[in-house]
PDB file of C-alpha atoms and ligand atoms in Angstrom:
ATOM      1  CA  MET A   1     257.307  -4.817 131.440  1.00 47.00           C
ATOM      2  CA  LEU A   2     257.459  -6.717 134.687  1.00 50.00           C
ATOM      3  CA  SER A   3     255.598  -9.726 133.584  1.00 50.00           C
ATOM      4  CA  ALA A   4     257.539 -10.194 130.312  1.00 52.00           C
ATOM      5  CA  GLY A   5     259.098 -13.757 130.215  1.00 54.00           C
ATOM      6  CA  ARG A   6     257.144 -15.150 132.977  1.00 78.00           C
ATOM      7  CA  GLU A   7     254.778 -18.005 132.498  1.00 91.00           C
ATOM      8  CA  LEU A   8     251.287 -17.522 133.443  1.00 97.00           C
ATOM      9  CA  PRO A   9     249.617 -20.152 135.537  1.00 98.00           C
ATOM     10  CA  GLU A  10     247.385 -22.742 133.493  1.00 98.00           C
ATOM     11  CA  LEU A  11     244.014 -21.625 134.896  1.00 98.00           C
ATOM     12  CA  VAL A  12     244.829 -17.846 134.097  1.00 98.00           C
ATOM     13  CA  VAL A  13     245.541 -18.800 130.492  1.00 98.00           C
ATOM     14  CA  ALA A  14     242.270 -20.684 130.469  1.00 98.00           C
ATOM     15  CA  ALA A  15     240.284 -17.880 131.966  1.00 98.00           C
ATOM     16  CA  GLU A  16     241.837 -15.368 129.436  1.00 98.00           C
ATOM     17  CA  LYS A  17     240.640 -17.716 126.672  1.00 98.00           C
ATOM     18  CA  THR A  18     237.147 -17.378 128.003  1.00 98.00           C
ATOM     19  CA  ALA A  19     237.609 -13.706 128.347  1.00 98.00           C
ATOM     20  CA  GLY A  20     238.413 -13.575 124.569  1.00 98.00           C
ATOM     21  CA  GLU A  21     235.413 -15.834 123.678  1.00 98.00           C
ATOM     22  CA  LEU A  22     232.888 -13.772 125.646  1.00 98.00           C
ATOM     23  CA  GLY A  23     234.456 -10.564 124.702  1.00 98.00           C
ATOM     24  CA  PHE A  24     235.040  -9.710 128.430  1.00 98.00           C
ATOM     25  CA  GLY A  25     237.640  -6.698 128.753  1.00 98.00           C
ATOM     26  CA  LYS A  26     237.756  -6.169 132.414  1.00 98.00           C
ATOM     27  CA  SER A  27     240.106  -8.937 133.743  1.00 98.00           C
ATOM     28  CA  SER A  28     243.029  -8.380 135.978  1.00 98.00           C
ATOM     29  CA  ARG A  29     246.104  -7.823 134.184  1.00 97.00           C
ATOM     30  CA  PRO A  30     249.226 -10.152 135.187  1.00 97.00           C
ATOM     31  CA  GLU A  31     250.868  -7.365 137.227  1.00 97.00           C
ATOM     32  CA  VAL A  32     247.759  -7.361 139.555  1.00 98.00           C
ATOM     33  CA  GLY A  33     247.432 -11.058 139.261  1.00 98.00           C
ATOM     34  CA  ARG A  34     250.972 -11.745 140.645  1.00 97.00           C
ATOM     35  CA  LEU A  35     249.945  -9.502 143.674  1.00 98.00           C
ATOM     36  CA  LEU A  36     246.893 -11.367 144.120  1.00 98.00           C
ATOM     37  CA  ALA A  37     248.779 -14.756 144.071  1.00 98.00           C
ATOM     38  CA  ALA A  38     251.196 -13.368 146.709  1.00 98.00           C
ATOM     39  CA  VAL A  39     248.589 -12.218 148.969  1.00 98.00           C
ATOM     40  CA  ALA A  40     246.679 -15.489 148.796  1.00 98.00           C
ATOM     41  CA  ALA A  41     249.777 -17.460 149.572  1.00 98.00           C
ATOM     42  CA  SER A  42     250.462 -15.430 152.841  1.00 98.00           C
ATOM     43  CA  LYS A  43     247.129 -17.032 154.288  1.00 98.00           C
ATOM     44  CA  PRO A  44     247.739 -20.704 153.704  1.00 98.00           C
ATOM     45  CA  ASN A  45     244.748 -21.849 155.862  1.00 98.00           C
ATOM     46  CA  GLY A  46     242.703 -18.668 155.091  1.00 98.00           C
ATOM     47  CA  VAL A  47     239.461 -17.774 153.605  1.00 98.00           C
ATOM     48  CA  ILE A  48     239.948 -15.927 150.357  1.00 99.00           C
ATOM     49  CA  ALA A  49     237.194 -13.848 148.927  1.00 99.00           C
ATOM     50  CA  GLU A  50     236.614 -11.910 145.782  1.00 99.00           C
ATOM     51  CA  SER A  51     233.649  -9.848 144.613  1.00 98.00           C
ATOM     52  CA  GLY A  52     233.155  -9.552 140.883  1.00 98.00           C
ATOM     53  CA  THR A  53     234.534 -12.815 139.512  1.00 98.00           C
ATOM     54  CA  GLY A  54     234.323 -11.705 135.802  1.00 98.00           C
ATOM     55  CA  VAL A  55     235.346 -14.778 133.858  1.00 98.00           C
ATOM     56  CA  GLY A  56     237.741 -15.988 136.453  1.00 98.00           C
ATOM     57  CA  VAL A  57     241.134 -14.487 135.659  1.00 98.00           C
ATOM     58  CA  GLY A  58     241.750 -12.870 139.102  1.00 98.00           C
ATOM     59  CA  THR A  59     240.402 -16.043 140.695  1.00 99.00           C
ATOM     60  CA  ALA A  60     242.774 -18.066 138.944  1.00 98.00           C
ATOM     61  CA  TRP A  61     245.546 -15.883 140.043  1.00 98.00           C
ATOM     62  CA  LEU A  62     244.289 -16.005 143.693  1.00 98.00           C
ATOM     63  CA  HIS A  63     243.993 -19.886 142.985  1.00 98.00           C
ATOM     64  CA  SER A  64     247.645 -20.016 142.093  1.00 98.00           C
ATOM     65  CA  GLY A  65     248.608 -18.866 145.547  1.00 98.00           C
ATOM     66  CA  LEU A  66     246.083 -20.760 147.375  1.00 98.00           C
ATOM     67  CA  GLY A  67     247.193 -23.137 150.197  1.00 98.00           C
ATOM     68  CA  ALA A  68     246.201 -26.578 150.720  1.00 98.00           C
ATOM     69  CA  GLY A  69     244.134 -25.583 153.722  1.00 98.00           C
ATOM     70  CA  ALA A  70     242.763 -22.486 152.357  1.00 98.00           C
ATOM     71  CA  ARG A  71     239.538 -21.782 150.665  1.00 98.00           C
ATOM     72  CA  LEU A  72     238.512 -19.345 147.713  1.00 99.00           C
ATOM     73  CA  VAL A  73     234.988 -17.985 147.365  1.00 98.00           C
ATOM     74  CA  THR A  74     234.213 -15.532 144.546  1.00 99.00           C
ATOM     75  CA  VAL A  75     230.811 -14.101 143.281  1.00 98.00           C
ATOM     76  CA  GLU A  76     229.717 -12.811 139.950  1.00 98.00           C
ATOM     77  CA  ARG A  77     226.234 -11.205 139.174  1.00 98.00           C
ATOM     78  CA  ASP A  78     226.202 -11.939 135.552  1.00 98.00           C
ATOM     79  CA  ALA A  79     225.357 -15.474 134.786  1.00 98.00           C
ATOM     80  CA  GLU A  80     227.274 -16.452 131.851  1.00 98.00           C
ATOM     81  CA  PRO A  81     230.583 -15.370 133.201  1.00 98.00           C
ATOM     82  CA  ALA A  82     229.712 -16.879 136.454  1.00 98.00           C
ATOM     83  CA  ARG A  83     229.035 -20.248 134.857  1.00 98.00           C
ATOM     84  CA  ARG A  84     232.046 -20.233 132.771  1.00 98.00           C
ATOM     85  CA  ALA A  85     234.203 -19.396 135.698  1.00 98.00           C
ATOM     86  CA  ALA A  86     232.476 -22.130 137.737  1.00 98.00           C
ATOM     87  CA  GLU A  87     233.449 -24.631 135.078  1.00 98.00           C
ATOM     88  CA  LEU A  88     237.167 -23.672 135.382  1.00 98.00           C
ATOM     89  CA  PHE A  89     237.419 -24.392 139.126  1.00 98.00           C
ATOM     90  CA  ALA A  90     234.833 -27.414 139.284  1.00 98.00           C
ATOM     91  CA  GLU A  91     237.736 -29.869 139.811  1.00 97.00           C
ATOM     92  CA  ASP A  92     239.083 -28.038 143.018  1.00 98.00           C
ATOM     93  CA  GLU A  93     236.861 -28.490 146.071  1.00 98.00           C
ATOM     94  CA  ARG A  94     238.616 -25.525 147.817  1.00 98.00           C
ATOM     95  CA  VAL A  95     236.936 -23.023 145.314  1.00 98.00           C
ATOM     96  CA  GLN A  96     233.362 -22.009 145.148  1.00 98.00           C
ATOM     97  CA  VAL A  97     232.063 -19.747 142.290  1.00 98.00           C
ATOM     98  CA  LEU A  98     228.690 -18.046 143.303  1.00 98.00           C
ATOM     99  CA  HIS A  99     226.322 -16.378 141.125  1.00 98.00           C
ATOM    100  CA  GLY A 100     224.565 -13.373 142.429  1.00 98.00           C
ATOM    101  CA  ASP A 101     225.219 -10.167 144.417  1.00 98.00           C
ATOM    102  CA  TRP A 102     228.351  -9.444 146.115  1.00 98.00           C
ATOM    103  CA  ARG A 103     226.487  -9.654 149.425  1.00 98.00           C
ATOM    104  CA  LEU A 104     226.270 -13.455 149.011  1.00 98.00           C
ATOM    105  CA  LEU A 105     229.809 -13.375 150.215  1.00 98.00           C
ATOM    106  CA  GLU A 106     228.868 -12.380 153.771  1.00 98.00           C
ATOM    107  CA  GLN A 107     228.041 -15.926 154.777  1.00 98.00           C
ATOM    108  CA  HIS A 108     231.657 -17.025 154.291  1.00 98.00           C
ATOM    109  CA  ALA A 109     233.106 -13.997 156.282  1.00 98.00           C
ATOM    110  CA  PRO A 110     235.214 -13.088 157.934  1.00 98.00           C
ATOM    111  CA  PHE A 111     237.896 -13.020 155.220  1.00 99.00           C
ATOM    112  CA  ASP A 112     241.666 -13.327 155.370  1.00 99.00           C
ATOM    113  CA  VAL A 113     242.018 -11.952 152.030  1.00 99.00           C
ATOM    114  CA  PHE A 114     239.315  -9.897 150.179  1.00 99.00           C
ATOM    115  CA  PHE A 115     239.986  -8.939 146.566  1.00 99.00           C
ATOM    116  CA  CYS A 116     237.049  -6.445 146.303  1.00 98.00           C
ATOM    117  CA  ASP A 117     236.569  -6.033 142.509  1.00 98.00           C
ATOM    118  CA  GLY A 118     232.750  -5.908 141.881  1.00 96.00           C
ATOM    119  CA  GLY A 119     230.281  -4.817 144.384  1.00 95.00           C
ATOM    120  CA  GLY A 120     231.176  -3.442 147.635  1.00 97.00           C
ATOM    121  CA  LYS A 121     234.152  -1.451 147.042  1.00 97.00           C
ATOM    122  CA  ARG A 122     231.979   1.908 146.004  1.00 96.00           C
ATOM    123  CA  ASP A 123     228.474   1.106 147.284  1.00 97.00           C
ATOM    124  CA  ASP A 124     229.284  -0.090 150.868  1.00 98.00           C
ATOM    125  CA  PRO A 125     233.008   0.479 151.862  1.00 98.00           C
ATOM    126  CA  GLN A 126     232.323   0.146 155.525  1.00 98.00           C
ATOM    127  CA  ARG A 127     230.710  -3.363 155.062  1.00 98.00           C
ATOM    128  CA  VAL A 128     233.877  -4.084 152.975  1.00 98.00           C
ATOM    129  CA  VAL A 129     235.892  -3.425 156.108  1.00 98.00           C
ATOM    130  CA  ASP A 130     233.632  -5.173 158.331  1.00 98.00           C
ATOM    131  CA  LEU A 131     233.933  -8.271 156.594  1.00 98.00           C
ATOM    132  CA  LEU A 132     237.654  -8.607 156.921  1.00 98.00           C
ATOM    133  CA  ALA A 133     239.229 -10.784 159.695  1.00 98.00           C
ATOM    134  CA  VAL A 134     241.707  -9.086 162.074  1.00 98.00           C
ATOM    135  CA  GLY A 135     245.000  -9.368 159.980  1.00 98.00           C
ATOM    136  CA  GLY A 136     242.878  -9.673 156.892  1.00 98.00           C
ATOM    137  CA  VAL A 137     244.131  -8.145 153.823  1.00 99.00           C
ATOM    138  CA  LEU A 138     241.936  -6.060 151.496  1.00 99.00           C
ATOM    139  CA  VAL A 139     242.895  -5.568 148.008  1.00 98.00           C
ATOM    140  CA  LEU A 140     241.480  -2.976 145.687  1.00 98.00           C
ATOM    141  CA  ASP A 141     242.924  -2.035 142.199  1.00 98.00           C
ATOM    142  CA  ASP A 142     242.255   0.225 139.186  1.00 95.00           C
ATOM    143  CA  PHE A 143     243.455   3.340 140.836  1.00 97.00           C
ATOM    144  CA  THR A 144     245.367   5.965 138.972  1.00 96.00           C
ATOM    145  CA  PRO A 145     248.409   7.099 140.720  1.00 95.00           C
ATOM    146  CA  SER A 146     248.431  10.540 142.193  1.00 92.00           C
ATOM    147  CA  ALA A 147     251.622  12.452 143.303  1.00 89.00           C
ATOM    148  CA  GLU A 148     249.476  14.534 145.757  1.00 92.00           C
ATOM    149  CA  TRP A 149     247.711  14.200 149.010  1.00 96.00           C
ATOM    150  CA  PRO A 150     244.850  13.974 148.949  1.00 96.00           C
ATOM    151  CA  PRO A 151     245.157  11.969 145.860  1.00 96.00           C
ATOM    152  CA  ARG A 152     243.073  13.244 142.943  1.00 96.00           C
ATOM    153  CA  PHE A 153     241.549  11.553 139.978  1.00 95.00           C
ATOM    154  CA  GLY A 154     240.252  13.606 137.106  1.00 92.00           C
ATOM    155  CA  GLY A 155     240.901  16.930 138.848  1.00 92.00           C
ATOM    156  CA  GLU A 156     238.839  16.027 141.987  1.00 96.00           C
ATOM    157  CA  VAL A 157     239.857  14.633 145.245  1.00 97.00           C
ATOM    158  CA  ASP A 158     239.538  10.791 145.239  1.00 97.00           C
ATOM    159  CA  GLU A 159     237.266  10.370 148.217  1.00 97.00           C
ATOM    160  CA  LEU A 160     236.919   6.544 147.989  1.00 97.00           C
ATOM    161  CA  ARG A 161     240.667   6.144 147.929  1.00 97.00           C
ATOM    162  CA  VAL A 162     241.040   8.515 150.915  1.00 98.00           C
ATOM    163  CA  TYR A 163     238.343   6.534 152.734  1.00 98.00           C
ATOM    164  CA  TYR A 164     240.374   3.260 152.744  1.00 98.00           C
ATOM    165  CA  LEU A 165     243.883   4.940 153.034  1.00 98.00           C
ATOM    166  CA  THR A 166     242.823   6.720 156.264  1.00 98.00           C
ATOM    167  CA  HIS A 167     240.195   4.112 157.798  1.00 98.00           C
ATOM    168  CA  PRO A 168     241.066   3.800 161.666  1.00 98.00           C
ATOM    169  CA  ALA A 169     240.639   0.136 161.535  1.00 98.00           C
ATOM    170  CA  LEU A 170     243.083  -0.224 158.356  1.00 98.00           C
ATOM    171  CA  ARG A 171     246.798  -0.047 157.794  1.00 98.00           C
ATOM    172  CA  ALA A 172     246.860   0.852 154.242  1.00 98.00           C
ATOM    173  CA  ALA A 173     249.332   1.372 151.482  1.00 97.00           C
ATOM    174  CA  GLU A 174     248.936   2.221 147.722  1.00 97.00           C
ATOM    175  CA  VAL A 175     251.414   0.386 145.449  1.00 97.00           C
ATOM    176  CA  LEU A 176     252.173   0.917 141.924  1.00 97.00           C
ATOM    177  CA  THR A 177     250.996  -2.146 139.564  1.00 96.00           C
ATOM    178  CA  THR A 178     252.259  -0.531 136.347  1.00 95.00           C
ATOM    179  CA  PRO A 179     253.599   3.060 135.614  1.00 95.00           C
ATOM    180  CA  GLY A 180     249.983   4.032 135.213  1.00 96.00           C
ATOM    181  CA  SER A 181     247.840   2.186 137.711  1.00 97.00           C
ATOM    182  CA  SER A 182     248.032   1.288 141.386  1.00 97.00           C
ATOM    183  CA  ALA A 183     246.296  -0.860 143.982  1.00 98.00           C
ATOM    184  CA  LEU A 184     245.559  -0.454 147.618  1.00 98.00           C
ATOM    185  CA  LEU A 185     246.615  -3.130 150.131  1.00 98.00           C
ATOM    186  CA  ALA A 186     244.945  -2.636 153.558  1.00 98.00           C
ATOM    187  CA  VAL A 187     245.401  -4.764 156.473  1.00 98.00           C
ATOM    188  CA  ARG A 188     242.512  -4.790 159.269  1.00 98.00           C
ATOM    189  CA  GLN A 189     243.844  -4.116 162.754  1.00 97.00           C
ATOM    190  CA  GLY A 190     242.156  -5.338 165.923  1.00 82.00           C
TER     191      GLY A 190
HETATM  192  C1  SAM B 201     236.539  -5.703 137.083  1.00 85.75           C
HETATM  193  S1  SAM B 201     235.264  -6.972 136.735  1.00 85.75           S
HETATM  194  C2  SAM B 201     236.098  -8.300 137.672  1.00 85.75           C
HETATM  195  C3  SAM B 201     237.402  -8.917 137.094  1.00 85.75           C
HETATM  196  C4  SAM B 201     237.868 -10.119 137.817  1.00 85.75           C
HETATM  197  N1  SAM B 201     237.759  -9.874 139.187  1.00 85.75           N
HETATM  198  C5  SAM B 201     239.387 -10.349 137.478  1.00 85.75           C
HETATM  199  O1  SAM B 201     240.282  -9.900 138.379  1.00 85.75           O
HETATM  200  O2  SAM B 201     239.603 -10.800 136.328  1.00 85.75           O
HETATM  201  C6  SAM B 201     234.117  -6.610 137.676  1.00 85.75           C
HETATM  202  C7  SAM B 201     233.078  -7.692 137.828  1.00 85.75           C
HETATM  203  O3  SAM B 201     232.195  -7.426 138.795  1.00 85.75           O
HETATM  204  C8  SAM B 201     230.878  -7.778 138.646  1.00 85.75           C
HETATM  205  N2  SAM B 201     229.963  -7.069 139.575  1.00 85.75           N
HETATM  206  C9  SAM B 201     229.698  -5.620 139.468  1.00 85.75           C
HETATM  207  N3  SAM B 201     228.776  -5.343 140.496  1.00 85.75           N
HETATM  208  C10 SAM B 201     228.644  -6.629 141.067  1.00 85.75           C
HETATM  209  C11 SAM B 201     227.822  -7.050 142.291  1.00 85.75           C
HETATM  210  N4  SAM B 201     227.110  -6.118 143.038  1.00 85.75           N
HETATM  211  N5  SAM B 201     227.875  -8.242 142.898  1.00 85.75           N
HETATM  212  C12 SAM B 201     228.575  -9.199 141.942  1.00 85.75           C
HETATM  213  N6  SAM B 201     229.300  -8.901 140.939  1.00 85.75           N
HETATM  214  C13 SAM B 201     229.365  -7.742 140.538  1.00 85.75           C
HETATM  215  C14 SAM B 201     230.691  -7.321 137.177  1.00 85.75           C
HETATM  216  O4  SAM B 201     229.535  -8.108 136.492  1.00 85.75           O
HETATM  217  C15 SAM B 201     232.078  -7.612 136.659  1.00 85.75           C
HETATM  218  O5  SAM B 201     232.168  -9.048 135.921  1.00 85.75           O
END
């Protein structure tokens, strides 16, 4: 496994502990986390956003790549995970954890990085694209690799994946995160 033998950032370990305590099973795995950290690091003065904080595992990975001049805003609709995640990042004034619907993020746009992981991705994909800065990077995960074009999931064409991969304002690519899962990286063009 790619992540074997590599240490996890301290806040990722802390967030994973919270996940265990709350029985939260939807956190990003390290393979995706390392991608998030790399993308966050590419925008050292950027606005980094995440929809769907969960308990803060993905947030902690984004944070591990966060530049001194960058800020990170994340939103979670469920109160307890949001509260626990906010506690984790309370010491760092670059980080804001919001409790509520993903649309609360809009007041912080445009985004240089947007990890859209809970809210937006399926219910308003055009709005997701609109919230990106020119040159901003959108990250979407939890896809199942497909050898065909158009990609299929469960026997059906995966229209959502096609939407992002072919959107005229995006340059997008699908990358394997594990042998059985993939993520989309899409950069907004002018
Ligand atoms: C896949 S989990 C997030 C995992 C987290 N991003 C990570 O990387 O560890 C999706 C989260 O999105 C939250 N969510 C779903 N719909 C939402 C919405 N409309 N607004 C805000 N959060 C939402 C869920 O409550 C859930 O905690």
